[in-house]
C-alpha positions as MATLAB code, in Angstrom:
seq = 'MKFDSIIIGGGVAGLSCAIRCAEAGLKTAVIAAGQSALHFSSGSVDVLSRLPNGEAVNAPFPAFEELKNQCPSHPYSKLGELQCREAINWYQDMMEHCGVYLTAQADEQNHYRVTPMGTFRSTWLSQQTVHQFPHHQLAEGLAEIALVTVDGFRDFQPQLAADNLSKLQAFAGVKIKTAAVELPDFENMQRNPCEFRSIDISRVLRDETKLHAFAKSMIQQVGKADLVVLPAIFGNGDGAATIKLLEGLTGFKICELPTMPPSLLGIRLEEAMKSHYKRLGGLLLSGDEVLKGEFNNGCLDKIFTRNHEDIPLVADSFLLASGSFFSKGLSAQRHAVCEPIFGLDMADSTHRDHWYQPQFFSPQSHPFMKMGVECNKQLNPTLNQQVIKNLYCAGAILAHYDPVQEGSGSGVAISTGYYVAQQMITAHQHKHEHVTETQAKQERTIA';
ca = [
      79.601  112.464  113.745;
      81.761  112.405  116.659;
      85.449  111.778  116.850;
      88.536  112.219  118.907;
      90.451  113.468  116.181;
      90.227  114.275  112.786;
      92.608  114.639  109.686;
      92.106  116.558  106.735;
      94.551  114.682  104.232;
      95.728  111.566  103.478;
      98.981  111.897  102.605;
     102.057  111.104  104.694;
     101.512  113.912  107.252;
      97.904  112.697  107.820;
      98.305  109.136  107.953;
     101.251  109.013  110.050;
      99.125  111.429  112.493;
      96.031  109.050  112.292;
      97.830  105.932  112.864;
      99.424  107.166  115.837;
      96.155  108.608  117.131;
      94.331  105.203  116.339;
      97.280  103.065  117.877;
      96.835  104.762  121.300;
      92.928  104.141  120.773;
      91.472  107.678  119.740;
      88.230  107.110  117.399;
      89.721  108.995  114.275;
      88.870  109.577  110.870;
      90.812  110.566  107.945;
      89.239  112.719  105.266;
      91.063  112.307  101.558;
      89.981  114.241   98.734;
      91.922  112.373   96.109;
      94.806  110.937   95.330;
      98.118  112.125   97.419;
     100.991  113.187   96.391;
     102.905  109.495   97.273;
     101.887  108.702   93.936;
     104.521  110.889   92.878;
     107.163  110.490   95.078;
     110.286  108.419   95.461;
     109.223  105.888   97.929;
     112.157  106.893   99.852;
     112.266  109.144  103.233;
     113.867  112.357  102.741;
     115.183  113.962  106.502;
     117.334  116.584  105.336;
     119.713  116.785  102.555;
     120.867  120.440  102.260;
     120.678  123.381  104.521;
     119.059  126.562  103.735;
     121.903  128.334  102.431;
     122.736  125.210  100.318;
     125.220  123.246  101.951;
     125.398  120.099  101.168;
     124.330  117.209  104.496;
     125.524  114.203  104.758;
     124.347  113.402  108.144;
     120.908  114.724  109.096;
     120.526  114.788  112.473;
     123.659  116.813  113.596;
     122.672  119.468  111.212;
     119.494  120.669  113.141;
     121.605  122.831  115.508;
     122.937  125.004  112.229;
     119.566  124.438  110.722;
     118.098  126.372  113.589;
     120.918  128.931  113.463;
     119.861  129.725  109.561;
     116.205  129.402  110.072;
     114.474  129.225  113.629;
     111.146  129.014  112.084;
     111.594  125.503  110.279;
     109.335  122.901  111.354;
     112.396  120.937  112.143;
     113.651  123.831  114.393;
     109.897  123.950  116.330;
     109.947  120.455  117.004;
     113.844  119.669  117.956;
     116.064  116.938  116.837;
     114.961  114.319  119.718;
     110.993  114.534  118.748;
     112.195  114.293  114.890;
     114.485  111.060  115.785;
     111.452  109.567  117.559;
     109.225  110.681  115.028;
     110.895  108.745  112.019;
     112.253  105.679  114.236;
     108.413  105.268  115.012;
     107.720  105.421  111.358;
     110.545  102.929  110.162;
     108.849  100.575  112.620;
     105.378  101.023  111.888;
     106.075  100.197  108.451;
     108.188   97.528  109.066;
     105.154   96.025  110.954;
     103.500   96.407  107.570;
     105.885   94.659  105.907;
     107.596   97.556  104.055;
     111.300   97.512  105.423;
     113.181  100.894  105.142;
     116.394  101.284  105.932;
     119.295  103.337  106.604;
     123.363  103.360  106.763;
     124.849  102.003  109.716;
     127.158  105.281  110.017;
     123.708  107.706  110.096;
     124.687  109.595  106.989;
     122.508  110.038  104.357;
     122.854  107.576  100.994;
     122.272  108.472   97.326;
     119.550  106.355   95.215;
     119.795  106.625   91.655;
     117.096  108.054   89.619;
     115.495  107.232   86.187;
     117.921  109.716   84.705;
     121.447  108.300   86.003;
     121.601  111.045   88.426;
     121.582  110.793   91.988;
     119.216  111.803   95.011;
     120.260  111.927   98.606;
     118.013  110.650  101.315;
     117.443  108.686  104.735;
     115.717  105.507  104.092;
     115.379  103.653  101.060;
     112.544  100.616  100.902;
     114.444   96.966  100.785;
     114.404   96.934   96.849;
     116.546  100.159   96.380;
     120.140  100.409   96.181;
     121.901  102.466   98.469;
     125.084  103.783   97.509;
     127.170  105.194   99.921;
     128.091  109.125   99.743;
     132.032  108.099  100.322;
     131.792  105.657   97.948;
     129.401  105.287   94.812;
     130.351  102.154   93.231;
     131.517  100.428   95.956;
     131.490   96.182   95.139;
     130.257   96.876   91.763;
     132.273   95.981   88.618;
     128.990   95.677   86.080;
     125.805   97.292   86.213;
     122.970   96.413   83.987;
     119.869   99.173   83.544;
     117.496   97.291   81.986;
     113.782   97.988   80.619;
     110.702   96.512   79.351;
     110.634   96.358   75.556;
     107.896   99.230   74.629;
     107.552  100.729   77.988;
     108.420  104.571   77.567;
     109.122  105.948   81.370;
     112.574  104.371   81.789;
     115.060  104.866   78.795;
     118.091  103.322   80.342;
     120.505  104.509   77.534;
     120.233  107.964   78.498;
     120.582  106.506   82.206;
     123.857  104.782   80.912;
     125.102  107.707   79.918;
     124.780  109.910   82.678;
     126.206  107.357   85.003;
     129.538  106.727   82.809;
     130.356  110.558   83.143;
     130.789  110.101   86.516;
     134.294  109.894   87.638;
     133.540  106.945   90.542;
     131.899  104.498   87.823;
     134.852  105.215   85.712;
     136.245  101.216   86.027;
     132.298  100.133   85.938;
     130.843   98.305   82.977;
     127.554  100.030   82.310;
     125.423   97.974   79.926;
     121.470   98.282   78.710;
     118.954   96.058   77.793;
     115.163   95.910   76.954;
     113.665   92.694   78.093;
     110.091   91.241   76.421;
     107.194   91.282   78.264;
     104.901   88.423   78.087;
     101.524   89.671   76.519;
     102.675   92.730   75.233;
     100.869   93.265   72.093;
      97.214   92.127   73.755;
      97.946   95.132   76.423;
      99.060   97.759   74.431;
      95.951   99.847   73.221;
      98.085  103.042   72.318;
     101.504  104.005   73.018;
     100.235  106.572   75.833;
      98.231  104.064   77.930;
     101.561  101.391   78.685;
     102.516  102.605   82.265;
     104.071  100.704   85.062;
     101.130   99.312   86.994;
      99.920   97.868   83.747;
     103.075   95.926   84.034;
     102.591   94.739   87.247;
      99.403   93.227   86.634;
     101.080   91.208   84.111;
     103.919   90.139   86.278;
     101.737   88.845   88.723;
     101.137   85.905   87.088;
     103.803   83.466   88.477;
     104.062   81.981   84.537;
     104.769   85.127   82.833;
     107.079   85.963   85.704;
     109.147   82.893   84.674;
     109.087   83.794   81.241;
     110.277   87.381   82.111;
     112.960   85.806   84.078;
     114.360   83.839   81.341;
     114.316   86.616   79.000;
     115.939   88.717   81.622;
     118.824   86.105   82.002;
     119.093   86.003   78.202;
     119.725   89.498   77.662;
     121.716   90.849   80.646;
     123.715   87.856   81.221;
     126.182   88.935   83.931;
     125.816   91.863   86.293;
     127.003   92.832   89.886;
     123.099   94.869   89.916;
     120.613   94.818   87.480;
     118.450   98.292   88.058;
     115.048   98.171   87.067;
     112.052  100.817   86.879;
     109.318  100.179   89.545;
     107.122   97.745   87.669;
     106.290   95.413   90.517;
     103.113   95.322   92.639;
     102.512   97.889   95.100;
     101.231   95.677   97.946;
     103.445   92.636   96.987;
     106.110   94.308   94.654;
     108.810   93.249   97.172;
     108.110   89.337   96.973;
     107.745   89.693   93.620;
     111.521   90.725   93.288;
     112.680   88.865   95.957;
     111.487   85.631   93.604;
     112.725   87.374   90.558;
     116.009   87.696   92.391;
     115.823   83.895   92.718;
     115.012   82.969   89.271;
     117.486   84.809   87.688;
     120.251   84.980   90.188;
     120.660   88.843   89.743;
     120.790   91.450   92.636;
     117.863   93.859   91.668;
     117.325   97.392   92.370;
     113.831   99.678   91.548;
     113.883  102.941   90.965;
     110.882  105.301   90.434;
     109.358  106.196   87.178;
     107.073  108.513   85.762;
     103.492  108.766   88.004;
     101.979  106.842   88.815;
     105.138  105.669   90.944;
     104.655  101.919   92.568;
     107.124  102.762   95.104;
     105.230  105.628   96.560;
     102.102  103.865   96.441;
     103.715  100.633   98.349;
     104.111  102.877  100.923;
     100.431  104.430  100.804;
      98.500  101.725  100.653;
     100.717  100.181  103.354;
      99.606  103.066  105.886;
      95.901  103.271  104.711;
      95.788   99.353  105.458;
      97.346   99.655  108.248;
      95.092  102.419  109.625;
      92.062  100.423  108.829;
      93.218   97.418  110.796;
      93.635   99.861  113.449;
      90.203  100.828  113.540;
      89.989  104.057  111.829;
      87.575  105.684  109.323;
      88.832  106.610  106.203;
      86.393  109.015  103.840;
      87.981  109.053  100.705;
      86.776  111.088   97.724;
      85.643  113.928  100.214;
      86.688  117.292  100.835;
      86.018  119.731  103.704;
      84.220  122.939  102.627;
      84.575  125.082  105.354;
      83.998  125.016  109.391;
      82.648  126.761  112.298;
      85.192  128.373  115.297;
      83.926  129.421  118.665;
      86.300  130.921  121.628;
      89.199  130.043  119.951;
      88.420  126.606  118.783;
      87.251  124.745  116.195;
      83.922  122.851  116.575;
      82.811  121.423  113.383;
      83.642  120.979  109.958;
      81.473  120.473  106.848;
      82.349  118.337  103.839;
      81.019  118.365  100.228;
      79.549  114.473  100.673;
      78.152  115.078  104.269;
      76.747  118.080  103.112;
      74.697  119.885  106.424;
      75.897  116.918  108.944;
      78.760  118.218  110.556;
      81.772  116.379  111.416;
      82.574  117.347  115.061;
      86.024  116.368  116.923;
      88.023  117.285  120.195;
      90.913  117.758  118.084;
      91.814  118.747  114.023;
      94.802  118.265  112.055;
      94.927  120.125  108.858;
      97.648  118.020  106.424;
      95.927  118.601  103.070;
      99.355  119.475  101.412;
     100.941  122.594   99.526;
      99.573  124.054   96.019;
      99.919  120.530   94.582;
      97.268  118.967   96.630;
      95.421  122.495   96.632;
      95.827  123.030  100.464;
      97.333  126.363   99.509;
      95.737  128.475   96.416;
      97.858  131.284   94.638;
      95.851  134.077   93.816;
      96.582  137.187   91.141;
      98.297  138.594   94.363;
      98.321  136.610   97.362;
      98.527  132.708   98.611;
      95.950  131.962  101.014;
      94.519  128.593  102.674;
      91.325  127.892  101.180;
      89.461  126.030  103.691;
      89.453  128.152  106.986;
      91.221  131.023  105.170;
      94.232  130.766  108.144;
      96.721  133.149  108.594;
      99.677  132.822  106.061;
     103.346  134.001  106.868;
     104.234  137.203  105.662;
     104.500  136.788  101.543;
     106.182  139.127   99.477;
     104.672  140.932   96.416;
     103.989  138.417   93.523;
     107.299  140.032   91.307;
     109.250  138.031   94.268;
     108.027  134.909   94.563;
     110.166  132.830   92.133;
     114.057  133.235   90.886;
     114.512  134.864   87.445;
     115.839  131.271   86.546;
     113.662  127.678   86.859;
     116.984  125.784   87.643;
     117.938  128.214   90.293;
     120.792  127.198   92.588;
     118.640  129.160   95.211;
     115.025  128.162   96.573;
     112.410  129.857   95.114;
     110.544  131.957   97.653;
     107.019  130.447   96.767;
     108.599  126.612   98.047;
     108.497  128.300  101.761;
     105.135  129.793  101.543;
     102.609  128.315  103.954;
     100.335  128.635  107.181;
     101.941  130.150  110.023;
     102.283  128.452  113.453;
     103.624  128.665  116.781;
     105.913  125.772  118.348;
     102.979  123.642  119.181;
     101.846  123.965  115.173;
      98.788  125.760  115.929;
      98.010  128.048  113.542;
      96.013  131.427  113.842;
      92.862  133.124  112.423;
      92.606  136.791  112.147;
      95.501  136.957  114.573;
      93.853  134.360  117.176;
      95.288  131.018  117.842;
      93.219  128.103  117.282;
      93.897  125.544  120.128;
      92.440  122.286  118.628;
      93.656  122.931  115.529;
      97.051  121.882  114.291;
      98.905  121.896  110.947;
     101.496  119.555  109.405;
     103.221  118.635  106.513;
     103.694  120.501  103.356;
     101.293  122.953  104.177;
     103.581  124.615  106.926;
     105.947  127.465  106.345;
     109.324  128.026  106.161;
     111.047  125.122  104.731;
     111.166  123.827  101.397;
     110.899  120.489  100.960;
     112.507  119.606   97.441;
     115.883  122.040   97.899;
     116.312  120.865  101.248;
     115.715  117.232  100.742;
     113.491  117.506  103.613;
     109.625  116.855  102.608;
     109.073  113.192  103.736;
     110.932  113.832  107.408;
     108.892  117.071  107.857;
     105.614  115.221  107.027;
     106.577  112.296  109.440;
     107.640  114.263  112.232;
     105.074  116.997  112.195;
     102.304  114.477  111.796;
     103.640  112.444  115.068;
     104.319  115.282  117.132;
     100.725  116.232  116.611;
      99.204  112.823  117.381;
     101.485  112.877  120.394;
      99.906  116.251  121.608;
      96.570  114.646  120.278;
      96.775  111.564  122.004;
      97.649  113.955  125.454;
      94.628  115.913  125.360;
      92.839  113.103  125.463;
      94.096  111.413  128.142;
      93.789  114.430  130.130;
      90.081  114.904  129.054;
      89.557  111.374  130.365;
      91.087  111.400  133.330;
      88.955  115.106  134.070;
      85.542  112.910  133.118;
      86.505  109.999  135.721;
      87.967  112.332  138.309;
      84.688  114.734  137.664;
      82.126  111.485  137.789;
      83.615  110.153  141.003;
      83.325  113.486  142.912;
      79.704  113.298  141.657;
      79.505  109.670  143.295;
      80.782  111.018  146.564;
      78.439  113.955  146.663;
      75.520  111.584  146.190;
      76.877  108.854  148.584;
];
């Protein structure tokens, strides 16, 4: 099977690249082995919350210059501020077209989102159902907050979150209360305590009759509040619409927060992207994985997958966006870390004893988090020191950045995926122009 572009990996980086390619009319295929890390994500888009030296960042894009000084090999340093801005703006517009509204602060500062622990994480874009707490005044406009869970739901403990919030100086004058709302048909749903998850609740609340009963119970349990914080328990595709309906029924302003996996906020992004990609005519090969590739003269000619066995998949351009250790895009052996599909060259790694900090919750980044494939400025990797001209890398497989400590995971994934797509589109256009010109010359010769 022949394609213009093949994307290996169905996470944020892979889908961003695939969608952009499909928008430009490229015949594109995505090979996704299983669930992406979006099922474990917050559903917000982090750009940059902390520099490599640990310094907090309030305004991400102006900090790119200092980031380049501290880490010239960082993916953002290779792309530059303008490329990254273009990519994030494109992603925001594309998701809005899909019905998922991601917004930032008007002053181009990061904002905080609340976590299930009652702590705060800095981020750049959040979904319309997530309350944005400004950096300069966390409790702005809030006199009373209600942290609400579903009775019997174990993945969010509101009292723990309330205790942590109450310790913050910014919430000294804010009344914080908790409540547990009864879910209709709870007794019939619960097979055992370990199986009652957010996705189970979302199926129940799709029924408007049960949503009305849930709203009535909320009003009784909460009473009055400026903001009601609920775990993300509303459907992935129609979750935002369900919350809007619930706000109308209760009169509350409702905020979602991500819970233990599966994270419906993250799944909401994934399903919106996959649906949009398919509408554009893209092919999604789910449940398949790439086993190996064949190279010739510094190019990747073809790949072989588990499901297609000896039938090769051929493309002009390839993207490897298979993720880091979590997604098996990187593999840690006893004394080395490798890229398991093609055996691409890795960034220099130290002895195993220096892969991590002595303390797990160290203020310093764990070195293994910055391990990955070494790439040039065009994000082409090398194999045995030879640049593979039609293969690119994007997202968590890239070296020289720590997505967790820096708060840059989604931003790097979107930016690098989009950047690679633009190169693939340009190469496709040049090839088409060359073919057209050659055909024209042949026709003139015949004439």
